[in-house]
Amino acid sequence: MSDHDILDIPSVLTNISSCTISQPGSDEYEKSNNSYFSAFENELKPRYIAQPNTAQQVQDLIKELGFHATSGNIQVAIRGGGHTPFAGSANIHNGITIDLRGLKGVALSADKYTVTIGAGETWTSVYQELEKYGLTVPGGRVGRIGVSGFLLGGGLSMFSTRTGFACDSVIEFEVVLSSGVLVRANAEERADLWIALKGGLNNFGVVTSFKMRTIKSCDIWGGVTYYMPGTFNEVLQRACDFVHNEQDIDTHIMCSAGYGYGHQAVSCVMYHTGGIENPPSLQRFTSIEPQISQMCTMRTAKHLDFCDELSKFSTDGIRQYWASITVKPDISMMEMFHDKWQEALAKIKDAEGFIFSFGFHPLTKALLENSKKAGGNAMAIPPSDGPLLVILINPIWTLPEDDERIFQTVGALVDELRSIATEKGLLHRYIFTNYAFKEDDVISGYGEESVLKLREVSRKYDPEGMFQKGVLGGFKLPK
């Protein structure tokens, strides 16, 4: 961006009434720009941060910025909760970041069957409001993350076996198009855009609110069970048995091996959303020994309580990121994965504040079947492809001087896992969008047919290509 272009920005922004526009050095700017999930986003310095509080203000911003962004004079970032960790996902150096966290509101319909959620909300605030009415929604498993990026990336909830991806419970999007026009997209009106936004990220417009189906907030039995590190193979074997054979659709699990501050452990986060204590479907995990009993948290509680528990497992503003691949379940391959993770760990565990996890999250056939029944989404995973495992690699560390070797080592690890799975014919095209790494070609992983449809939707609703040319963050449509 040239100096001339930078000087033109204020004149563009002056036409936007009552929207907070902040610059470096101001309290509003510093508070916003230092509040991302990862240090890598905090370290970017936009020229201006715009903080709209209404959909109308978002419209005004897009109307004023659209031409300049499309022509390359201004680069724009769209921020929801700001939890995607890689630099540039929701922030932009020397450009304009639109921070949507002022778009608040959790409005329950009169019949209580649906709830409209502002794009700036977090799941904790949504669950807190709905709990007053004995309701909830199939949203994030971690309460403190933002609503927008989670839903636009697909999202997994603890109800996913029964309801599909979290985005499959969105029955309507309110979205500002590149023209500045505010429209609604649902199964009857702009259905192509509705489907595209379920996994399509920020490629088609700026979503200002989401309307979701509500469900009853019943008692849930679950929590986290910790095991000694030697139990990994047993946990793995039982997880593979679970994804191939379990028929109880009120279950949800996440398994992982983890390292932190010199110690290793294995864990299984598990829930029975029907509230049955230690149900037969989960006894394959609760019976594994030896457990680290003083750390286990199994109990009966509400949805909000469990999501608040997982919120405590991460901290904002530190050096952290995710990388992911998706594979068909195979015990021998997963054992190899674990061995490769251990080898990578040995190379970088001396980094200050280092924490490292290797997790796997099931996509069961029931989840994929119920996703398809909900009307379809951009990911377009056929139920016949299931079951699948989403592999999550998550390093956390303290010092910038360790960046290069950690990125290099973890990148090589993920490449090696992908190569192993490819050789065995067990790699799936899909990369779980919410855990994807910045270099991944995520949208291509949705399959050729879906990519063609997404391109058509882009041409239809963003004919000048503002959200491809001017909004660089997130994962763009393949060219």
CSV table of C-alpha atoms in Angstrom, one decimal:
chain,number,residue,atom,x,y,z
A,1,MET,CA,0.0,0.0,0.0
A,2,SER,CA,1.5,3.4,-0.9
A,3,ASP,CA,1.6,6.5,1.2
A,4,HIS,CA,-0.9,8.1,-1.1
A,5,ASP,CA,-3.4,5.3,-0.4
A,6,ILE,CA,-2.8,5.5,3.3
A,7,LEU,CA,-3.6,9.3,3.3
A,8,ASP,CA,-6.8,8.6,1.4
A,9,ILE,CA,-8.2,6.3,4.1
A,10,PRO,CA,-9.4,9.0,6.6
A,11,SER,CA,-11.5,10.7,4.0
A,12,VAL,CA,-13.2,7.4,3.2
A,13,LEU,CA,-13.9,6.7,6.8
A,14,THR,CA,-15.3,10.2,7.7
A,15,ASN,CA,-18.5,9.3,5.9
A,16,ILE,CA,-19.3,6.6,8.4
A,17,SER,CA,-21.4,8.1,11.2
A,18,SER,CA,-21.3,6.9,14.9
A,19,CYS,CA,-18.9,4.0,14.2
A,20,THR,CA,-15.8,4.1,16.4
A,21,ILE,CA,-12.7,4.5,14.3
A,22,SER,CA,-9.5,4.2,16.3
A,23,GLN,CA,-5.8,4.7,15.4
A,24,PRO,CA,-2.6,3.4,17.0
A,25,GLY,CA,-1.9,4.9,20.4
A,26,SER,CA,-5.5,5.4,21.4
A,27,ASP,CA,-7.0,3.4,24.2
A,28,GLU,CA,-9.7,1.9,21.9
A,29,TYR,CA,-7.1,0.7,19.4
A,30,GLU,CA,-4.8,-0.8,21.9
A,31,LYS,CA,-7.6,-2.6,23.8
A,32,SER,CA,-8.9,-4.1,20.5
A,33,ASN,CA,-5.6,-5.0,18.9
A,34,ASN,CA,-4.2,-6.7,22.0
A,35,SER,CA,-7.2,-8.9,22.6
A,36,TYR,CA,-6.7,-11.7,20.1
A,37,PHE,CA,-6.3,-15.4,20.9
A,38,SER,CA,-2.8,-15.5,19.7
A,39,ALA,CA,0.3,-13.3,19.9
A,40,PHE,CA,0.7,-13.5,16.1
A,41,GLU,CA,-2.5,-11.6,15.6
A,42,ASN,CA,-1.7,-9.1,18.3
A,43,GLU,CA,1.6,-8.3,16.7
A,44,LEU,CA,0.0,-7.0,13.5
A,45,LYS,CA,-0.7,-3.3,13.4
A,46,PRO,CA,-3.6,-2.1,11.3
A,47,ARG,CA,-3.7,1.5,10.3
A,48,TYR,CA,-7.3,1.8,11.6
A,49,ILE,CA,-9.7,-0.3,13.6
A,50,ALA,CA,-13.4,0.2,12.9
A,51,GLN,CA,-15.8,-1.0,15.6
A,52,PRO,CA,-19.4,-1.0,14.4
A,53,ASN,CA,-22.2,-1.6,16.8
A,54,THR,CA,-25.0,-2.1,14.3
A,55,ALA,CA,-25.6,-3.9,11.0
A,56,GLN,CA,-26.2,-0.5,9.5
A,57,GLN,CA,-22.8,0.6,10.5
A,58,VAL,CA,-21.3,-2.5,8.9
A,59,GLN,CA,-23.3,-1.6,5.7
A,60,ASP,CA,-21.8,1.9,5.7
A,61,LEU,CA,-18.3,0.6,6.1
A,62,ILE,CA,-18.6,-1.9,3.3
A,63,LYS,CA,-20.2,0.7,1.0
A,64,GLU,CA,-17.4,3.1,1.6
A,65,LEU,CA,-14.5,0.6,1.6
A,66,GLY,CA,-15.8,-1.8,-1.1
A,67,PHE,CA,-14.4,-0.1,-4.2
A,68,HIS,CA,-11.1,0.7,-2.5
A,69,ALA,CA,-10.7,-2.8,-1.3
A,70,THR,CA,-11.5,-4.3,-4.6
A,71,SER,CA,-9.1,-2.0,-6.5
A,72,GLY,CA,-6.3,-2.9,-4.1
A,73,ASN,CA,-6.0,0.6,-2.5
A,74,ILE,CA,-7.1,-0.7,0.9
A,75,GLN,CA,-6.8,-4.1,2.6
A,76,VAL,CA,-9.5,-5.1,5.0
A,77,ALA,CA,-9.7,-7.7,7.7
A,78,ILE,CA,-12.9,-8.9,9.3
A,79,ARG,CA,-12.8,-9.9,13.0
A,80,GLY,CA,-15.4,-11.9,14.9
A,81,GLY,CA,-14.1,-13.3,18.2
A,82,GLY,CA,-10.5,-13.3,17.0
A,83,HIS,CA,-9.7,-16.9,17.9
A,84,THR,CA,-8.2,-18.1,14.6
A,85,PRO,CA,-4.5,-18.0,15.7
A,86,PHE,CA,-2.5,-17.4,12.6
A,87,ALA,CA,-1.3,-13.9,11.7
A,88,GLY,CA,-3.6,-12.3,9.2
A,89,SER,CA,-6.6,-14.4,9.7
A,90,ALA,CA,-8.6,-11.6,11.3
A,91,ASN,CA,-6.2,-8.7,11.4
A,92,ILE,CA,-4.2,-6.8,8.8
A,93,HIS,CA,-1.0,-4.9,9.0
A,94,ASN,CA,-1.3,-1.3,7.7
A,95,GLY,CA,-4.9,-1.9,6.6
A,96,ILE,CA,-8.3,-1.6,8.2
A,97,THR,CA,-9.6,-4.2,10.6
A,98,ILE,CA,-13.4,-4.3,11.1
A,99,ASP,CA,-13.9,-5.6,14.7
A,100,LEU,CA,-17.5,-7.0,14.9
A,101,ARG,CA,-17.5,-7.7,18.6
A,102,GLY,CA,-19.8,-4.7,19.2
A,103,LEU,CA,-22.6,-6.6,17.3
A,104,LYS,CA,-24.3,-7.9,20.4
A,105,GLY,CA,-27.7,-9.6,21.1
A,106,VAL,CA,-29.2,-12.9,22.0
A,107,ALA,CA,-32.9,-12.7,21.1
A,108,LEU,CA,-35.1,-15.7,21.7
A,109,SER,CA,-38.1,-16.1,19.4
A,110,ALA,CA,-41.6,-15.9,20.8
A,111,ASP,CA,-42.1,-19.7,20.3
A,112,LYS,CA,-38.6,-20.3,21.8
A,113,TYR,CA,-37.7,-22.6,18.8
A,114,THR,CA,-35.0,-20.2,17.4
A,115,VAL,CA,-32.6,-17.6,18.7
A,116,THR,CA,-30.9,-14.8,16.8
A,117,ILE,CA,-27.3,-14.2,17.9
A,118,GLY,CA,-25.2,-11.1,17.1
A,119,ALA,CA,-21.9,-11.7,15.3
A,120,GLY,CA,-20.0,-10.3,18.2
A,121,GLU,CA,-21.2,-12.7,20.9
A,122,THR,CA,-19.3,-15.5,22.6
A,123,TRP,CA,-20.8,-18.9,23.3
A,124,THR,CA,-20.7,-18.3,27.0
A,125,SER,CA,-22.9,-15.2,26.7
A,126,VAL,CA,-25.3,-17.2,24.4
A,127,TYR,CA,-25.5,-20.1,26.8
A,128,GLN,CA,-26.0,-17.9,29.8
A,129,GLU,CA,-29.0,-16.1,28.3
A,130,LEU,CA,-30.6,-19.3,27.0
A,131,GLU,CA,-30.1,-21.1,30.3
A,132,LYS,CA,-32.6,-18.8,31.8
A,133,TYR,CA,-35.3,-20.5,29.6
A,134,GLY,CA,-33.9,-24.1,30.0
A,135,LEU,CA,-32.5,-24.0,26.4
A,136,THR,CA,-29.2,-24.0,24.6
A,137,VAL,CA,-27.9,-24.4,21.1
A,138,PRO,CA,-25.3,-26.8,19.4
A,139,GLY,CA,-22.5,-24.2,19.6
A,140,GLY,CA,-18.9,-24.2,20.6
A,141,ARG,CA,-17.5,-26.6,23.1
A,142,VAL,CA,-15.3,-23.8,24.5
A,143,GLY,CA,-17.5,-21.1,25.9
A,144,ARG,CA,-15.2,-18.1,25.5
A,145,ILE,CA,-14.6,-18.4,21.8
A,146,GLY,CA,-16.5,-16.2,19.3
A,147,VAL,CA,-19.7,-17.2,17.5
A,148,SER,CA,-18.9,-16.0,14.0
A,149,GLY,CA,-15.7,-17.7,12.9
A,150,PHE,CA,-16.8,-20.9,14.7
A,151,LEU,CA,-20.1,-21.2,12.7
A,152,LEU,CA,-18.7,-19.9,9.4
A,153,GLY,CA,-15.9,-22.6,9.7
A,154,GLY,CA,-18.3,-25.4,10.4
A,155,GLY,CA,-17.8,-26.1,14.1
A,156,LEU,CA,-18.2,-29.1,16.3
A,157,SER,CA,-20.4,-29.2,19.3
A,158,MET,CA,-21.0,-31.8,22.0
A,159,PHE,CA,-24.4,-32.4,20.4
A,160,SER,CA,-22.8,-33.0,16.9
A,161,THR,CA,-23.5,-36.7,16.7
A,162,ARG,CA,-27.2,-35.9,16.8
A,163,THR,CA,-27.3,-32.5,15.1
A,164,GLY,CA,-24.3,-32.5,12.7
A,165,PHE,CA,-21.8,-29.7,12.5
A,166,ALA,CA,-22.7,-26.6,14.5
A,167,CYS,CA,-23.3,-24.7,11.3
A,168,ASP,CA,-26.0,-27.2,10.4
A,169,SER,CA,-28.2,-25.7,13.2
A,170,VAL,CA,-28.0,-22.2,11.6
A,171,ILE,CA,-31.4,-21.7,9.8
A,172,GLU,CA,-30.7,-18.1,8.7
A,173,PHE,CA,-27.7,-15.7,8.2
A,174,GLU,CA,-28.1,-11.9,8.1
A,175,VAL,CA,-25.2,-10.8,5.8
A,176,VAL,CA,-23.9,-7.6,4.3
A,177,LEU,CA,-22.9,-8.1,0.7
A,178,SER,CA,-20.1,-6.3,-1.1
A,179,SER,CA,-22.7,-3.8,-2.4
A,180,GLY,CA,-23.5,-2.8,1.2
A,181,VAL,CA,-27.0,-4.4,0.9
A,182,LEU,CA,-28.1,-6.3,4.0
A,183,VAL,CA,-29.8,-9.6,3.0
A,184,ARG,CA,-31.1,-12.8,4.7
A,185,ALA,CA,-30.1,-16.3,3.6
A,186,ASN,CA,-32.0,-19.3,4.5
A,187,ALA,CA,-33.5,-22.5,3.0
A,188,GLU,CA,-36.2,-20.6,1.2
A,189,GLU,CA,-34.5,-17.3,0.3
A,190,ARG,CA,-31.0,-17.3,-1.2
A,191,ALA,CA,-30.5,-21.0,-0.3
A,192,ASP,CA,-27.3,-21.1,-2.3
A,193,LEU,CA,-25.7,-18.4,-0.1
A,194,TRP,CA,-27.1,-20.1,3.0
A,195,ILE,CA,-25.4,-23.4,2.2
A,196,ALA,CA,-22.2,-21.6,1.1
A,197,LEU,CA,-21.9,-19.7,4.4
A,198,LYS,CA,-22.0,-23.0,6.4
A,199,GLY,CA,-18.3,-23.5,6.2
A,200,GLY,CA,-17.6,-20.8,3.6
A,201,LEU,CA,-16.0,-18.4,6.1
A,202,ASN,CA,-15.7,-14.7,5.0
A,203,ASN,CA,-15.8,-15.4,1.3
A,204,PHE,CA,-19.2,-13.9,0.5
A,205,GLY,CA,-20.0,-11.1,2.8
A,206,VAL,CA,-20.0,-9.9,6.4
A,207,VAL,CA,-22.4,-11.9,8.6
A,208,THR,CA,-24.0,-9.7,11.2
A,209,SER,CA,-26.2,-12.2,12.9
A,210,PHE,CA,-27.1,-15.9,13.0
A,211,LYS,CA,-30.5,-17.5,13.7
A,212,MET,CA,-30.1,-21.0,15.2
A,213,ARG,CA,-32.5,-23.8,16.3
A,214,THR,CA,-32.7,-24.1,20.1
A,215,ILE,CA,-32.6,-27.4,22.0
A,216,LYS,CA,-33.5,-28.2,25.6
A,217,SER,CA,-30.7,-27.7,28.1
A,218,CYS,CA,-30.9,-31.0,29.9
A,219,ASP,CA,-28.5,-32.5,32.3
A,220,ILE,CA,-25.3,-33.8,30.7
A,221,TRP,CA,-22.9,-36.3,32.3
A,222,GLY,CA,-19.3,-35.9,31.3
A,223,GLY,CA,-16.0,-34.1,31.8
A,224,VAL,CA,-12.3,-34.9,31.4
A,225,THR,CA,-10.7,-38.2,32.4
A,226,TYR,CA,-6.9,-38.2,32.6
A,227,TYR,CA,-4.7,-41.3,32.3
A,228,MET,CA,-1.0,-42.1,32.7
A,229,PRO,CA,0.9,-41.8,29.4
A,230,GLY,CA,1.3,-45.5,28.9
A,231,THR,CA,-2.4,-45.8,28.3
A,232,PHE,CA,-2.4,-44.1,24.9
A,233,ASN,CA,-2.6,-47.2,22.8
A,234,GLU,CA,-5.5,-48.5,24.8
A,235,VAL,CA,-7.4,-45.2,24.6
A,236,LEU,CA,-6.7,-45.2,20.8
A,237,GLN,CA,-8.0,-48.7,20.4
A,238,ARG,CA,-11.2,-48.0,22.3
A,239,ALA,CA,-11.7,-44.7,20.4
A,240,CYS,CA,-11.5,-46.6,17.1
A,241,ASP,CA,-14.0,-49.2,18.4
A,242,PHE,CA,-16.2,-46.3,19.4
A,243,VAL,CA,-16.3,-44.6,16.0
A,244,HIS,CA,-16.8,-47.9,14.1
A,245,ASN,CA,-19.4,-49.5,16.4
A,246,GLU,CA,-21.1,-47.1,18.9
A,247,GLN,CA,-24.8,-46.4,18.1
A,248,ASP,CA,-25.6,-44.0,21.0
A,249,ILE,CA,-26.0,-40.6,19.3
A,250,ASP,CA,-26.0,-38.8,22.7
A,251,THR,CA,-22.3,-39.3,23.0
A,252,HIS,CA,-19.3,-37.0,22.1
A,253,ILE,CA,-15.6,-37.6,22.7
A,254,MET,CA,-12.2,-36.0,22.2
A,255,CYS,CA,-9.0,-37.9,22.9
A,256,SER,CA,-5.5,-36.6,23.1
A,257,ALA,CA,-1.9,-37.1,24.3
A,258,GLY,CA,-0.4,-34.1,25.8
A,259,TYR,CA,2.9,-32.7,27.2
A,260,GLY,CA,3.4,-29.7,29.5
A,261,TYR,CA,6.3,-28.6,31.7
A,262,GLY,CA,8.1,-31.9,31.7
A,263,HIS,CA,5.1,-34.2,32.1
A,264,GLN,CA,3.0,-36.3,29.7
A,265,ALA,CA,-0.6,-37.5,30.1
A,266,VAL,CA,-3.4,-38.9,28.0
A,267,SER,CA,-7.0,-37.6,28.3
A,268,CYS,CA,-10.5,-38.2,27.0
A,269,VAL,CA,-13.0,-35.5,27.1
A,270,MET,CA,-16.4,-37.2,27.0
A,271,TYR,CA,-20.1,-36.3,27.3
A,272,HIS,CA,-23.4,-38.1,27.4
A,273,THR,CA,-25.9,-35.4,26.4
A,274,GLY,CA,-28.8,-37.5,27.6
A,275,GLY,CA,-27.4,-37.2,31.1
A,276,ILE,CA,-26.9,-40.9,31.8
A,277,GLU,CA,-24.2,-41.4,34.4
A,278,ASN,CA,-21.4,-43.6,33.1
A,279,PRO,CA,-23.4,-45.0,30.2
A,280,PRO,CA,-22.4,-48.2,28.5
A,281,SER,CA,-21.3,-46.2,25.4
A,282,LEU,CA,-18.6,-44.5,27.5
A,283,GLN,CA,-17.6,-47.3,29.8
A,284,ARG,CA,-14.9,-48.3,27.3
A,285,PHE,CA,-13.2,-45.0,28.4
A,286,THR,CA,-14.1,-44.7,32.0
A,287,SER,CA,-12.8,-48.2,32.8
A,288,ILE,CA,-9.3,-47.6,31.5
A,289,GLU,CA,-6.6,-47.6,34.2
A,290,PRO,CA,-4.4,-46.2,35.6
A,291,GLN,CA,-6.2,-42.9,35.8
A,292,ILE,CA,-4.9,-39.7,37.3
A,293,SER,CA,-7.9,-39.5,39.6
A,294,GLN,CA,-7.1,-36.2,41.3
A,295,MET,CA,-7.4,-34.5,37.9
A,296,CYS,CA,-10.6,-36.2,36.6
A,297,THR,CA,-13.7,-34.0,36.5
A,298,MET,CA,-16.5,-36.4,35.6
A,299,ARG,CA,-19.9,-35.2,36.8
A,300,THR,CA,-23.5,-34.2,36.0
A,301,ALA,CA,-23.9,-30.6,35.0
A,302,LYS,CA,-25.4,-28.2,32.4
A,303,HIS,CA,-24.0,-27.4,28.9
A,304,LEU,CA,-22.7,-24.0,30.1
A,305,ASP,CA,-20.7,-25.5,33.0
A,306,PHE,CA,-18.8,-27.9,30.7
A,307,CYS,CA,-18.1,-25.2,28.1
A,308,ASP,CA,-16.7,-22.9,30.9
A,309,GLU,CA,-14.5,-25.8,32.0
A,310,LEU,CA,-12.9,-26.1,28.5
A,311,SER,CA,-12.5,-22.3,28.4
A,312,LYS,CA,-9.9,-22.6,31.2
A,313,PHE,CA,-7.7,-24.8,29.1
A,314,SER,CA,-6.4,-21.9,27.0
A,315,THR,CA,-5.1,-18.4,27.4
A,316,ASP,CA,-5.4,-15.4,25.1
A,317,GLY,CA,-2.4,-13.5,23.6
A,318,ILE,CA,0.3,-16.3,23.7
A,319,ARG,CA,2.3,-18.0,21.0
A,320,GLN,CA,0.0,-20.8,19.9
A,321,TYR,CA,-1.6,-22.3,16.8
A,322,TRP,CA,-3.4,-25.3,15.4
A,323,ALA,CA,-2.7,-27.7,12.5
A,324,SER,CA,-4.9,-30.5,11.3
A,325,ILE,CA,-5.6,-33.3,8.9
A,326,THR,CA,-8.5,-35.7,8.6
A,327,VAL,CA,-8.0,-39.5,8.2
A,328,LYS,CA,-10.0,-42.7,8.3
A,329,PRO,CA,-9.6,-44.5,11.6
A,330,ASP,CA,-6.8,-47.0,11.7
A,331,ILE,CA,-5.0,-48.2,14.8
A,332,SER,CA,-1.6,-49.0,13.4
A,333,MET,CA,-1.5,-45.7,11.5
A,334,MET,CA,-2.5,-43.7,14.6
A,335,GLU,CA,0.2,-45.5,16.6
A,336,MET,CA,2.7,-44.3,14.0
A,337,PHE,CA,1.3,-40.8,14.3
A,338,HIS,CA,1.8,-40.9,18.0
A,339,ASP,CA,5.4,-42.0,17.6
A,340,LYS,CA,6.1,-39.2,15.1
A,341,TRP,CA,4.6,-36.7,17.6
A,342,GLN,CA,6.9,-38.0,20.3
A,343,GLU,CA,9.9,-37.5,18.0
A,344,ALA,CA,8.9,-33.9,17.2
A,345,LEU,CA,8.3,-33.3,20.9
A,346,ALA,CA,11.8,-34.4,21.8
A,347,LYS,CA,13.2,-31.8,19.4
A,348,ILE,CA,11.4,-28.7,20.8
A,349,LYS,CA,10.3,-29.5,24.4
A,350,ASP,CA,13.1,-27.4,25.8
A,351,ALA,CA,11.3,-24.2,24.5
A,352,GLU,CA,10.2,-22.0,27.4
A,353,GLY,CA,6.6,-22.5,28.4
A,354,PHE,CA,6.2,-25.4,25.9
A,355,ILE,CA,2.9,-27.3,25.8
A,356,PHE,CA,2.2,-29.7,23.0
A,357,SER,CA,-0.9,-31.9,22.3
A,358,PHE,CA,-1.8,-34.5,19.7
A,359,GLY,CA,-5.6,-35.0,19.6
A,360,PHE,CA,-8.2,-36.8,17.6
A,361,HIS,CA,-11.9,-35.9,17.3
A,362,PRO,CA,-14.3,-38.3,15.7
A,363,LEU,CA,-16.7,-37.4,12.8
A,364,THR,CA,-19.0,-40.4,13.1
A,365,LYS,CA,-21.3,-41.6,10.4
A,366,ALA,CA,-24.3,-40.4,12.4
A,367,LEU,CA,-22.8,-36.9,12.6
A,368,LEU,CA,-22.3,-36.8,8.8
A,369,GLU,CA,-25.8,-38.3,8.2
A,370,ASN,CA,-27.5,-35.8,10.4
A,371,SER,CA,-25.4,-33.0,8.8
A,372,LYS,CA,-26.8,-33.9,5.4
A,373,LYS,CA,-30.3,-34.1,6.7
A,374,ALA,CA,-30.0,-30.5,7.9
A,375,GLY,CA,-29.9,-29.2,4.3
A,376,GLY,CA,-26.2,-29.4,3.3
A,377,ASN,CA,-23.1,-27.2,3.9
A,378,ALA,CA,-20.0,-26.1,2.0
A,379,MET,CA,-17.9,-29.0,3.4
A,380,ALA,CA,-20.0,-31.5,1.5
A,381,ILE,CA,-18.7,-34.7,3.2
A,382,PRO,CA,-20.7,-37.7,2.1
A,383,PRO,CA,-21.9,-39.8,5.1
A,384,SER,CA,-20.4,-42.8,3.3
A,385,ASP,CA,-16.9,-41.3,3.9
A,386,GLY,CA,-17.4,-41.8,7.7
A,387,PRO,CA,-16.3,-42.4,10.2
A,388,LEU,CA,-13.4,-40.1,10.2
A,389,LEU,CA,-10.9,-38.7,12.7
A,390,VAL,CA,-9.9,-35.0,12.8
A,391,ILE,CA,-6.3,-34.9,13.9
A,392,LEU,CA,-5.3,-31.8,15.9
A,393,ILE,CA,-1.7,-30.7,16.5
A,394,ASN,CA,-1.4,-27.8,19.0
A,395,PRO,CA,1.9,-26.3,20.1
A,396,ILE,CA,2.1,-23.4,22.7
A,397,TRP,CA,5.2,-21.6,23.8
A,398,THR,CA,6.5,-18.3,25.2
A,399,LEU,CA,9.4,-16.8,23.4
A,400,PRO,CA,9.6,-15.3,19.8
A,401,GLU,CA,13.1,-16.7,19.4
A,402,ASP,CA,11.6,-20.2,19.4
A,403,ASP,CA,9.1,-19.4,16.6
A,404,GLU,CA,11.2,-20.6,13.6
A,405,ARG,CA,12.2,-24.0,15.0
A,406,ILE,CA,8.7,-24.8,16.4
A,407,PHE,CA,7.0,-23.8,13.1
A,408,GLN,CA,9.5,-25.8,11.2
A,409,THR,CA,9.4,-28.9,13.4
A,410,VAL,CA,5.6,-29.0,13.7
A,411,GLY,CA,5.2,-28.2,10.0
A,412,ALA,CA,7.4,-31.2,9.1
A,413,LEU,CA,5.4,-33.4,11.5
A,414,VAL,CA,2.1,-32.5,9.9
A,415,ASP,CA,3.6,-33.1,6.4
A,416,GLU,CA,4.9,-36.5,7.6
A,417,LEU,CA,1.5,-37.5,9.0
A,418,ARG,CA,-0.2,-36.4,5.8
A,419,SER,CA,2.4,-38.5,3.8
A,420,ILE,CA,1.9,-41.6,5.9
A,421,ALA,CA,-1.9,-41.4,5.6
A,422,THR,CA,-1.7,-40.8,1.9
A,423,GLU,CA,0.6,-43.9,1.4
A,424,LYS,CA,-2.0,-46.0,3.3
A,425,GLY,CA,-4.9,-44.6,1.3
A,426,LEU,CA,-6.4,-43.2,4.5
A,427,LEU,CA,-6.1,-39.4,4.1
A,428,HIS,CA,-9.4,-37.6,3.6
A,429,ARG,CA,-9.6,-34.5,1.5
A,430,TYR,CA,-11.3,-32.5,4.3
A,431,ILE,CA,-9.3,-30.3,6.7
A,432,PHE,CA,-11.4,-29.2,9.7
A,433,THR,CA,-11.6,-25.5,9.0
A,434,ASN,CA,-11.6,-24.3,12.6
A,435,TYR,CA,-8.2,-26.1,13.3
A,436,ALA,CA,-6.6,-25.5,9.9
A,437,PHE,CA,-3.1,-24.0,9.4
A,438,LYS,CA,-2.6,-20.8,7.4
A,439,GLU,CA,-0.8,-22.6,4.5
A,440,ASP,CA,-3.6,-25.2,4.0
A,441,ASP,CA,-5.8,-25.1,0.9
A,442,VAL,CA,-8.9,-25.6,3.0
A,443,ILE,CA,-11.6,-24.8,0.5
A,444,SER,CA,-10.2,-27.2,-2.0
A,445,GLY,CA,-10.6,-29.9,0.6
A,446,TYR,CA,-14.4,-29.4,0.3
A,447,GLY,CA,-14.2,-31.2,-3.1
A,448,GLU,CA,-14.4,-30.1,-6.7
A,449,GLU,CA,-18.2,-30.0,-6.9
A,450,SER,CA,-18.5,-27.9,-3.8
A,451,VAL,CA,-15.7,-25.5,-5.0
A,452,LEU,CA,-17.5,-25.0,-8.3
A,453,LYS,CA,-20.7,-24.1,-6.4
A,454,LEU,CA,-18.9,-21.7,-4.0
A,455,ARG,CA,-17.3,-19.9,-7.0
A,456,GLU,CA,-20.8,-19.5,-8.5
A,457,VAL,CA,-22.1,-18.0,-5.2
A,458,SER,CA,-19.1,-15.7,-5.1
A,459,ARG,CA,-19.7,-14.4,-8.6
A,460,LYS,CA,-23.4,-14.0,-7.9
A,461,TYR,CA,-23.2,-12.1,-4.6
A,462,ASP,CA,-19.7,-10.5,-4.9
A,463,PRO,CA,-19.4,-9.9,-8.6
A,464,GLU,CA,-16.4,-7.5,-8.2
A,465,GLY,CA,-14.6,-10.0,-5.9
A,466,MET,CA,-14.2,-7.7,-2.9
A,467,PHE,CA,-14.0,-10.6,-0.5
A,468,GLN,CA,-11.4,-12.4,-2.6
A,469,LYS,CA,-9.2,-9.4,-3.5
A,470,GLY,CA,-9.6,-7.0,-0.6
A,471,VAL,CA,-10.3,-9.2,2.4
A,472,LEU,CA,-7.2,-11.3,2.5
A,473,GLY,CA,-7.7,-13.1,5.9
A,474,GLY,CA,-9.1,-16.6,6.4
A,475,PHE,CA,-9.1,-19.2,3.7
A,476,LYS,CA,-10.0,-17.9,0.2
A,477,LEU,CA,-11.7,-19.7,-2.7
A,478,PRO,CA,-9.1,-21.5,-4.8
A,479,LYS,CA,-8.1,-19.7,-8.0
